[in-house]
XYZ file of C-alpha atoms in Angstrom:
196
model
C -100.565 -92.226 -86.312
C -100.047 -94.417 -83.442
C -102.162 -94.362 -80.393
C -99.250 -93.102 -78.129
C -98.489 -90.160 -80.414
C -102.140 -89.120 -80.401
C -102.138 -89.224 -76.618
C -98.990 -87.105 -76.458
C -100.335 -84.422 -78.887
C -103.606 -84.375 -76.818
C -101.698 -83.922 -73.568
C -99.599 -81.144 -75.094
C -102.713 -79.326 -76.367
C -104.309 -79.564 -72.981
C -101.213 -78.196 -71.288
C -100.924 -75.336 -73.752
C -104.607 -74.395 -73.384
C -104.078 -74.284 -69.586
C -101.362 -71.708 -70.090
C -103.523 -69.511 -72.310
C -105.563 -68.200 -69.400
C -104.278 -64.835 -68.193
C -103.652 -64.542 -64.436
C -105.747 -62.022 -62.465
C -103.283 -59.180 -61.658
C -105.835 -56.875 -59.987
C -105.453 -56.435 -56.263
C -108.097 -55.573 -53.643
C -105.593 -54.510 -50.977
C -106.160 -50.970 -49.722
C -103.172 -48.603 -49.586
C -102.301 -48.341 -45.797
C -98.697 -47.255 -46.146
C -97.965 -43.535 -45.639
C -95.797 -42.753 -48.648
C -95.600 -39.035 -47.867
C -92.393 -37.364 -46.731
C -93.742 -34.723 -44.426
C -90.363 -33.388 -43.188
C -88.804 -33.736 -46.677
C -85.736 -35.573 -45.575
C -86.002 -38.402 -48.262
C -87.449 -41.067 -46.070
C -91.232 -41.813 -46.341
C -93.328 -41.360 -43.166
C -94.009 -45.065 -42.986
C -90.313 -45.766 -42.230
C -89.445 -42.351 -40.650
C -89.009 -42.604 -36.944
C -87.854 -39.039 -36.621
C -90.725 -37.069 -38.164
C -89.335 -33.561 -37.370
C -85.913 -33.718 -38.876
C -84.495 -30.196 -39.604
C -84.501 -29.283 -43.293
C -81.159 -29.917 -44.991
C -79.921 -32.374 -42.294
C -78.022 -35.490 -43.185
C -80.239 -38.426 -42.158
C -79.993 -42.264 -41.786
C -82.255 -44.893 -43.231
C -84.732 -44.227 -40.423
C -84.954 -40.468 -41.090
C -82.915 -39.465 -37.994
C -80.363 -36.730 -38.276
C -76.699 -37.259 -37.793
C -75.235 -35.093 -35.186
C -71.702 -33.666 -34.722
C -69.896 -31.751 -31.981
C -68.118 -28.553 -33.011
C -66.309 -25.822 -31.053
C -68.182 -22.528 -30.911
C -66.041 -19.394 -30.310
C -66.992 -16.261 -28.518
C -64.538 -13.355 -28.391
C -64.740 -10.310 -26.172
C -62.281 -7.756 -24.820
C -61.781 -6.227 -21.454
C -60.007 -2.867 -21.751
C -57.691 -1.253 -19.232
C -56.281 2.202 -18.526
C -52.816 3.200 -19.644
C -50.162 1.430 -17.550
C -52.807 -0.148 -15.355
C -53.910 -3.735 -14.543
C -57.232 -3.007 -12.791
C -60.520 -3.841 -14.536
C -62.107 -0.437 -15.412
C -65.539 0.215 -14.043
C -66.864 0.777 -17.595
C -65.661 -2.786 -18.400
C -67.643 -4.536 -15.793
C -70.309 -5.457 -18.321
C -67.692 -7.233 -20.488
C -66.348 -9.095 -17.521
C -69.960 -10.007 -16.413
C -70.624 -11.245 -20.012
C -67.504 -13.488 -19.863
C -68.587 -14.898 -16.364
C -72.107 -15.502 -17.560
C -70.935 -17.470 -20.604
C -68.496 -19.488 -18.472
C -71.176 -20.206 -15.762
C -73.946 -21.108 -18.356
C -71.550 -23.531 -20.209
C -69.720 -25.764 -17.762
C -67.694 -27.326 -20.548
C -66.561 -23.878 -21.835
C -62.859 -22.944 -21.591
C -61.336 -19.551 -22.013
C -57.899 -18.319 -23.187
C -57.029 -14.898 -21.936
C -54.636 -13.029 -24.309
C -53.011 -10.176 -22.577
C -52.131 -7.083 -24.740
C -50.758 -3.665 -24.086
C -50.274 -0.383 -26.060
C -46.900 -0.169 -27.840
C -45.389 2.383 -25.408
C -42.734 1.083 -23.040
C -40.175 -1.682 -23.310
C -40.943 -5.167 -24.429
C -40.077 -6.617 -21.042
C -42.306 -4.122 -19.104
C -45.241 -4.633 -21.550
C -44.919 -8.463 -21.336
C -45.095 -8.260 -17.561
C -48.093 -5.809 -17.744
C -49.868 -8.114 -20.167
C -49.354 -11.015 -17.794
C -50.678 -8.950 -14.788
C -53.830 -8.062 -16.970
C -54.668 -11.691 -17.772
C -53.899 -12.613 -14.059
C -56.395 -10.078 -12.801
C -59.176 -11.436 -14.966
C -58.201 -14.988 -14.140
C -58.243 -14.255 -10.453
C -61.679 -12.512 -10.773
C -63.068 -15.574 -12.592
C -61.752 -18.024 -10.011
C -63.104 -15.889 -7.259
C -66.533 -16.098 -8.881
C -66.526 -19.922 -8.996
C -64.758 -20.821 -12.402
C -62.350 -23.650 -12.066
C -58.721 -22.605 -12.806
C -58.187 -25.542 -15.159
C -60.761 -23.906 -17.540
C -58.610 -20.774 -17.878
C -55.434 -20.481 -19.935
C -53.285 -17.455 -20.361
C -51.250 -16.055 -23.221
C -49.508 -12.776 -23.964
C -49.120 -10.793 -27.198
C -45.345 -11.561 -27.062
C -45.983 -15.300 -27.627
C -46.494 -16.490 -31.093
C -49.608 -18.713 -31.025
C -52.544 -19.439 -33.207
C -54.366 -16.494 -31.512
C -51.637 -13.874 -31.036
C -50.540 -14.103 -34.663
C -53.740 -12.291 -35.684
C -53.183 -9.341 -33.352
C -52.796 -6.454 -35.825
C -53.201 -3.551 -33.489
C -51.769 -3.268 -30.001
C -54.367 -2.025 -27.479
C -54.608 -1.783 -23.629
C -56.832 -4.921 -23.283
C -57.236 -8.625 -22.472
C -58.931 -10.630 -25.172
C -61.034 -13.504 -23.965
C -61.473 -16.287 -26.399
C -64.121 -18.655 -25.133
C -64.556 -22.183 -26.631
C -67.603 -24.270 -25.963
C -68.706 -27.566 -27.485
C -72.050 -27.423 -29.249
C -74.142 -30.033 -31.094
C -75.435 -29.478 -34.577
C -76.852 -31.695 -37.301
C -74.618 -32.706 -40.109
C -75.789 -30.936 -43.243
C -76.889 -33.150 -46.060
C -74.771 -33.306 -49.212
C -76.003 -30.912 -52.039
C -74.410 -30.007 -55.332
C -73.030 -26.929 -53.644
C -71.324 -28.792 -50.793
C -67.930 -29.068 -52.392
C -67.903 -25.259 -53.148
C -68.709 -24.471 -49.452
C -65.665 -26.405 -48.204
C -63.138 -24.490 -50.202
């Protein structure tokens, strides 16, 4: 063998023997990350900046809930005497409840749907229903509710509200809509069933 070949073999053996040593894979670093998920939203505490997320809420990568605005409806009725458009004394609680809801929720709006019993002509009942909603609207405005927050409809009009009137009664129905915030629910295997 030539001298250069012996040197090459020796160098190769030295290189191979250097690779034979196993690297030290043990670590001495202590676990300082908080890997728990206290609020059970799928984001570990170490990365979760919203540690009190509501259970079942849809969250972002920081563990904060996604919010949505939806319209909440309250429906109540104020009843009238036969062929009358004055608020009955026994209906003052219903009116006061309507007024309280409107005062407590400054973004709330109300649609007053006037109704009557079936006796009388259609023209007379339509006018009576209009007077009944007008009395309630006037009382609301007198108590500080802005007129632009109040709409009026009558049972004779076909609208998304009046189409559900099955029984004619001596009343005005107040449909109050108010925006409310709620967390978006997280997807579950049952989510598609709930939307149907």
